[in-house]
Amino acid sequence: MRPWRFVVWFGTVSLLADLVYEGARSITGPLLASLGASALVVGVVTGAGEAAALILRLVSGPLADRTGRFWGWTIAGYALTVVSVPVLGLTGVLWAACSLVVAERVGKAVRSPAKDTLLSYATALTGRGRGFAVHQAMDQIGALIGPLTVAGVLALTGGDYAPALGVLALPGVAVLALLVRLRHRVPQPAVYEGAAGAAAAGTETGSGRLPAAFWRYAAFTAVTTSGFATYGVLSFHLVAHGMLATAWVPVLYAGAMAMDALAALATGWAYDRIGPRVLAVLPLLAASVPVLAFGGSLAVAVIGSLVWGAATGIQESTLQATVADLVPPGRRATAYGVFAGVVGAATLAGGALVGGLYGYSVPVLVVVVAAIQAVALALLTGTRTHRG
């Protein structure tokens, strides 16, 4: 299979999977609330899920490198996700629903380092930035369709969560079928990166240190992420101030995911031309989100949410592409796991910081976030890959 075809088929897998879990995530808060959860419980459960999705990759990444079973880890992780979501719609018990929300995110932790490693092999030929960008854009098409599908079924059924999540079982089955087909067609994607890449992937066992450039890059990512608002806080602001009805929250989220895809494509193509310097746009976007999203006008707040989507697209595509250029093949799954752990810790810190400052003073929040992003820009100047 040609490398671009592999990227597109893998993108189709992600499209269908995102349709499943982004559809579910768009209504997680209201669903848990319908089962008796308080705002605190919703915050703790969703926060724990996001932390698990990132921090547990510190374990799954090295294990994928040591075992070399990248396909096995990828398929197992996707299976856990696509099974958890339809079952979530059937449970009527709060503790079970909370467990399934976290289980869905654990599935992402299981698969992501191995999946990103498989994708990195093919992007050695397509261009790192472009390959990851196309994959991310397809991924976000699913993130756009999923919430809209759930919103439509909820409207048709009068707010019944069971059919809204049950319909997501169909793309979930397709995810697993496509993965099995891809594994059969391309059992060793390391061959895309050439004989040296294949040999390294087969002989390195996860020993040795990650490059110093990787750690400098991880520091930049940690700082910029720690000053990044979450969609939960953005949507809370819109609903709490009567600016947007709850039913429109998934629709706005879908719009943010569309911006995510466009930003991924734009920065991915630019990355292949000018290297990591293109990432300077990320702190600038992150600094502008609170200025726009927490304003008094609905139109400006919507623009802020779309800017948030664009920044998220860069985080989920071009940041990942850069890791592949900083780390050799045999340590790449470990690097992706460590990188996700750093992002997870920074996301937790950033969520607490932005949420706390939002309740204290929005102007102070704006100033603090701007200062954090200025530090991130300074750290980015120390990042160098073979692209320069």
Short mmCIF file of N, CA, C and O in Angstrom, two decimals, residues 102-177:
data_model
loop_
_atom_site.label_atom_id
_atom_site.label_comp_id
_atom_site.label_asym_id
_atom_site.label_seq_id
_atom_site.Cartn_x
_atom_site.Cartn_y
_atom_site.Cartn_z
N VAL A 102 -14.51 7.28 31.86
CA VAL A 102 -13.07 7.15 32.06
C VAL A 102 -12.51 6.02 31.19
O VAL A 102 -11.41 6.16 30.61
N ALA A 103 -13.25 4.91 31.05
CA ALA A 103 -12.78 3.77 30.23
C ALA A 103 -12.59 4.18 28.77
O ALA A 103 -11.62 3.76 28.13
N GLU A 104 -13.49 5.01 28.27
CA GLU A 104 -13.34 5.48 26.88
C GLU A 104 -12.03 6.23 26.70
O GLU A 104 -11.32 6.06 25.71
N ARG A 105 -11.68 7.06 27.69
CA ARG A 105 -10.43 7.81 27.62
C ARG A 105 -9.21 6.92 27.83
O ARG A 105 -8.16 7.16 27.25
N VAL A 106 -9.35 5.88 28.64
CA VAL A 106 -8.25 4.93 28.80
C VAL A 106 -7.95 4.24 27.47
O VAL A 106 -6.79 3.98 27.13
N GLY A 107 -9.00 3.96 26.70
CA GLY A 107 -8.79 3.38 25.37
C GLY A 107 -7.90 4.25 24.50
O GLY A 107 -7.06 3.75 23.75
N LYS A 108 -8.07 5.56 24.62
CA LYS A 108 -7.21 6.48 23.85
C LYS A 108 -5.77 6.39 24.33
O LYS A 108 -4.84 6.44 23.52
N ALA A 109 -5.59 6.26 25.64
CA ALA A 109 -4.24 6.12 26.19
C ALA A 109 -3.56 4.85 25.71
O ALA A 109 -2.36 4.84 25.42
N VAL A 110 -4.32 3.78 25.61
CA VAL A 110 -3.77 2.49 25.18
C VAL A 110 -3.28 2.55 23.74
O VAL A 110 -2.19 2.06 23.40
N ARG A 111 -4.05 3.20 22.87
CA ARG A 111 -3.75 3.12 21.44
C ARG A 111 -2.83 4.22 20.92
O ARG A 111 -2.11 4.02 19.93
N SER A 112 -2.85 5.40 21.54
CA SER A 112 -2.27 6.58 20.88
C SER A 112 -0.78 6.50 20.59
O SER A 112 -0.36 6.82 19.47
N PRO A 113 0.09 6.10 21.54
CA PRO A 113 1.52 6.04 21.19
C PRO A 113 1.81 5.08 20.04
O PRO A 113 2.60 5.40 19.14
N ALA A 114 1.16 3.91 20.06
CA ALA A 114 1.37 2.94 18.99
C ALA A 114 0.81 3.46 17.67
O ALA A 114 1.44 3.33 16.61
N LYS A 115 -0.37 4.06 17.71
CA LYS A 115 -0.98 4.59 16.49
C LYS A 115 -0.13 5.70 15.88
O LYS A 115 0.10 5.73 14.67
N ASP A 116 0.33 6.63 16.72
CA ASP A 116 1.16 7.72 16.21
C ASP A 116 2.47 7.21 15.63
O ASP A 116 3.00 7.77 14.66
N THR A 117 3.01 6.16 16.22
CA THR A 117 4.24 5.56 15.70
C THR A 117 4.00 4.94 14.33
O THR A 117 4.79 5.14 13.39
N LEU A 118 2.92 4.19 14.17
CA LEU A 118 2.58 3.62 12.87
C LEU A 118 2.43 4.71 11.82
O LEU A 118 2.92 4.59 10.69
N LEU A 119 1.75 5.78 12.20
CA LEU A 119 1.54 6.88 11.26
C LEU A 119 2.85 7.58 10.93
O LEU A 119 3.07 8.01 9.79
N SER A 120 3.74 7.69 11.91
CA SER A 120 5.00 8.39 11.67
C SER A 120 5.85 7.70 10.61
O SER A 120 6.61 8.37 9.90
N TYR A 121 5.75 6.38 10.51
CA TYR A 121 6.52 5.66 9.49
C TYR A 121 6.11 6.11 8.09
O TYR A 121 6.95 6.42 7.24
N ALA A 122 4.80 6.14 7.84
CA ALA A 122 4.33 6.53 6.50
C ALA A 122 4.60 8.00 6.21
O ALA A 122 4.91 8.37 5.06
N THR A 123 4.53 8.86 7.23
CA THR A 123 4.74 10.28 6.98
C THR A 123 6.20 10.62 6.72
O THR A 123 6.51 11.74 6.30
N ALA A 124 7.10 9.65 6.92
CA ALA A 124 8.50 9.87 6.52
C ALA A 124 8.59 10.09 5.01
O ALA A 124 9.50 10.75 4.53
N LEU A 125 7.63 9.54 4.26
CA LEU A 125 7.62 9.68 2.80
C LEU A 125 6.64 10.75 2.33
O LEU A 125 6.85 11.36 1.28
N THR A 126 5.54 10.96 3.04
CA THR A 126 4.56 11.94 2.60
C THR A 126 4.92 13.36 3.05
O THR A 126 4.39 14.33 2.52
N GLY A 127 5.83 13.47 4.02
CA GLY A 127 6.09 14.74 4.69
C GLY A 127 5.42 14.68 6.05
O GLY A 127 4.23 14.38 6.13
N ARG A 128 6.19 14.91 7.10
CA ARG A 128 5.63 14.78 8.45
C ARG A 128 4.42 15.70 8.64
O ARG A 128 3.36 15.27 9.08
N GLY A 129 4.62 16.97 8.35
CA GLY A 129 3.55 17.93 8.58
C GLY A 129 2.31 17.62 7.79
O GLY A 129 1.20 17.61 8.32
N ARG A 130 2.49 17.35 6.48
CA ARG A 130 1.33 17.09 5.63
C ARG A 130 0.63 15.80 6.01
O ARG A 130 -0.60 15.73 6.04
N GLY A 131 1.40 14.75 6.29
CA GLY A 131 0.79 13.48 6.64
C GLY A 131 -0.03 13.56 7.91
O GLY A 131 -1.19 13.13 7.95
N PHE A 132 0.56 14.13 8.97
CA PHE A 132 -0.19 14.28 10.22
C PHE A 132 -1.35 15.25 10.06
O PHE A 132 -2.40 15.09 10.69
N ALA A 133 -1.19 16.27 9.21
CA ALA A 133 -2.26 17.24 9.01
C ALA A 133 -3.46 16.61 8.31
O ALA A 133 -4.61 16.84 8.71
N VAL A 134 -3.22 15.83 7.26
CA VAL A 134 -4.33 15.17 6.56
C VAL A 134 -5.04 14.20 7.50
O VAL A 134 -6.27 14.13 7.55
N HIS A 135 -4.25 13.45 8.27
CA HIS A 135 -4.85 12.53 9.24
C HIS A 135 -5.71 13.30 10.25
O HIS A 135 -6.85 12.90 10.54
N GLN A 136 -5.19 14.40 10.76
CA GLN A 136 -5.94 15.18 11.74
C GLN A 136 -7.19 15.80 11.14
O GLN A 136 -8.24 15.87 11.78
N ALA A 137 -7.09 16.27 9.88
CA ALA A 137 -8.26 16.87 9.23
C ALA A 137 -9.38 15.84 9.08
O ALA A 137 -10.55 16.14 9.33
N MET A 138 -9.02 14.62 8.67
CA MET A 138 -10.03 13.57 8.56
C MET A 138 -10.58 13.22 9.93
O MET A 138 -11.79 12.98 10.09
N ASP A 139 -9.69 13.19 10.91
CA ASP A 139 -10.10 12.95 12.29
C ASP A 139 -11.17 13.95 12.72
O ASP A 139 -12.20 13.58 13.32
N GLN A 140 -10.98 15.21 12.37
CA GLN A 140 -11.90 16.25 12.81
C GLN A 140 -13.20 16.27 12.01
O GLN A 140 -14.18 16.84 12.46
N ILE A 141 -13.21 15.67 10.83
CA ILE A 141 -14.48 15.51 10.13
C ILE A 141 -15.40 14.64 10.98
O ILE A 141 -16.60 14.92 11.14
N GLY A 142 -14.84 13.58 11.57
CA GLY A 142 -15.62 12.76 12.48
C GLY A 142 -16.03 13.53 13.72
O GLY A 142 -17.16 13.37 14.21
N ALA A 143 -15.13 14.39 14.23
CA ALA A 143 -15.45 15.20 15.40
C ALA A 143 -16.54 16.22 15.09
O ALA A 143 -17.24 16.68 16.01
N LEU A 144 -16.70 16.57 13.82
CA LEU A 144 -17.77 17.47 13.40
C LEU A 144 -19.08 16.71 13.26
O LEU A 144 -20.13 17.15 13.74
N ILE A 145 -19.03 15.53 12.62
CA ILE A 145 -20.25 14.77 12.36
C ILE A 145 -20.82 14.17 13.64
O ILE A 145 -22.04 14.14 13.84
N GLY A 146 -19.94 13.70 14.54
CA GLY A 146 -20.40 13.03 15.75
C GLY A 146 -21.33 13.86 16.61
O GLY A 146 -22.46 13.44 16.90
N PRO A 147 -20.90 15.06 17.05
CA PRO A 147 -21.80 15.88 17.87
C PRO A 147 -23.09 16.26 17.15
O PRO A 147 -24.16 16.32 17.78
N LEU A 148 -23.01 16.52 15.84
CA LEU A 148 -24.22 16.86 15.10
C LEU A 148 -25.17 15.67 15.02
O LEU A 148 -26.40 15.83 15.10
N THR A 149 -24.61 14.46 14.86
CA THR A 149 -25.44 13.26 14.83
C THR A 149 -26.15 13.07 16.17
O THR A 149 -27.36 12.81 16.22
N VAL A 150 -25.40 13.20 17.24
CA VAL A 150 -25.98 13.05 18.58
C VAL A 150 -27.05 14.11 18.82
O VAL A 150 -28.14 13.82 19.34
N ALA A 151 -26.77 15.36 18.43
CA ALA A 151 -27.74 16.44 18.61
C ALA A 151 -29.02 16.14 17.83
O ALA A 151 -30.13 16.37 18.32
N GLY A 152 -28.86 15.61 16.60
CA GLY A 152 -30.03 15.29 15.78
C GLY A 152 -30.87 14.19 16.39
O GLY A 152 -32.12 14.29 16.43
N VAL A 153 -30.23 13.13 16.86
CA VAL A 153 -30.98 12.01 17.46
C VAL A 153 -31.65 12.46 18.76
O VAL A 153 -32.79 12.08 19.05
N LEU A 154 -30.96 13.28 19.56
CA LEU A 154 -31.58 13.80 20.77
C LEU A 154 -32.83 14.63 20.45
O LEU A 154 -33.85 14.53 21.14
N ALA A 155 -32.75 15.41 19.38
CA ALA A 155 -33.90 16.22 19.00
C ALA A 155 -35.07 15.34 18.55
O ALA A 155 -36.24 15.62 18.86
N LEU A 156 -34.77 14.27 17.84
CA LEU A 156 -35.82 13.38 17.33
C LEU A 156 -36.45 12.54 18.42
O LEU A 156 -37.63 12.16 18.33
N THR A 157 -35.68 12.21 19.44
CA THR A 157 -36.17 11.30 20.49
C THR A 157 -36.57 12.02 21.76
O THR A 157 -36.88 11.37 22.77
N GLY A 158 -36.57 13.33 21.74
CA GLY A 158 -36.96 14.08 22.93
C GLY A 158 -35.94 14.01 24.05
O GLY A 158 -36.30 14.04 25.23
N GLY A 159 -34.66 13.89 23.70
CA GLY A 159 -33.60 13.90 24.70
C GLY A 159 -33.26 12.56 25.27
O GLY A 159 -32.68 12.48 26.37
N ASP A 160 -33.55 11.47 24.55
CA ASP A 160 -33.23 10.12 25.01
C ASP A 160 -31.77 9.80 24.66
O ASP A 160 -31.41 9.73 23.48
N TYR A 161 -30.94 9.58 25.68
CA TYR A 161 -29.52 9.35 25.44
C TYR A 161 -29.21 7.97 24.86
O TYR A 161 -28.21 7.80 24.16
N ALA A 162 -30.04 6.98 25.15
CA ALA A 162 -29.76 5.61 24.70
C ALA A 162 -29.66 5.50 23.18
O ALA A 162 -28.66 5.00 22.66
N PRO A 163 -30.67 5.94 22.40
CA PRO A 163 -30.52 5.86 20.95
C PRO A 163 -29.46 6.81 20.40
O PRO A 163 -28.80 6.52 19.40
N ALA A 164 -29.26 7.97 21.07
CA ALA A 164 -28.26 8.94 20.60
C ALA A 164 -26.86 8.34 20.64
O ALA A 164 -26.04 8.58 19.75
N LEU A 165 -26.57 7.56 21.68
CA LEU A 165 -25.26 6.91 21.78
C LEU A 165 -25.26 5.53 21.12
O LEU A 165 -24.23 5.08 20.64
N GLY A 166 -26.42 4.89 21.09
CA GLY A 166 -26.51 3.57 20.47
C GLY A 166 -26.22 3.60 18.98
O GLY A 166 -25.59 2.67 18.44
N VAL A 167 -26.62 4.67 18.30
CA VAL A 167 -26.37 4.76 16.87
C VAL A 167 -24.88 4.83 16.56
O VAL A 167 -24.44 4.49 15.45
N LEU A 168 -24.07 5.21 17.56
CA LEU A 168 -22.63 5.30 17.36
C LEU A 168 -21.94 3.94 17.35
O LEU A 168 -20.75 3.85 17.07
N ALA A 169 -22.70 2.88 17.64
CA ALA A 169 -22.12 1.53 17.55
C ALA A 169 -21.79 1.16 16.11
O ALA A 169 -20.84 0.40 15.86
N LEU A 170 -22.52 1.70 15.15
CA LEU A 170 -22.30 1.35 13.74
C LEU A 170 -20.92 1.80 13.25
O LEU A 170 -20.15 1.00 12.71
N PRO A 171 -20.56 3.08 13.40
CA PRO A 171 -19.19 3.45 13.01
C PRO A 171 -18.13 2.75 13.86
O PRO A 171 -17.01 2.54 13.41
N GLY A 172 -18.47 2.38 15.10
CA GLY A 172 -17.52 1.65 15.93
C GLY A 172 -17.15 0.30 15.35
O GLY A 172 -15.98 -0.09 15.35
N VAL A 173 -18.14 -0.41 14.82
CA VAL A 173 -17.87 -1.70 14.16
C VAL A 173 -16.99 -1.49 12.94
O VAL A 173 -16.06 -2.26 12.68
N ALA A 174 -17.25 -0.42 12.19
CA ALA A 174 -16.46 -0.12 10.99
C ALA A 174 -15.00 0.17 11.35
O ALA A 174 -14.09 -0.19 10.61
N VAL A 175 -14.78 0.82 12.49
CA VAL A 175 -13.42 1.10 12.95
C VAL A 175 -12.62 -0.18 13.08
O VAL A 175 -11.49 -0.31 12.56
N LEU A 176 -13.17 -1.15 13.78
CA LEU A 176 -12.45 -2.40 14.02
C LEU A 176 -12.23 -3.18 12.73
O LEU A 176 -11.17 -3.77 12.52
N ALA A 177 -13.23 -3.16 11.85
CA ALA A 177 -13.09 -3.88 10.57
C ALA A 177 -11.98 -3.28 9.72
O ALA A 177 -11.16 -4.01 9.12
#
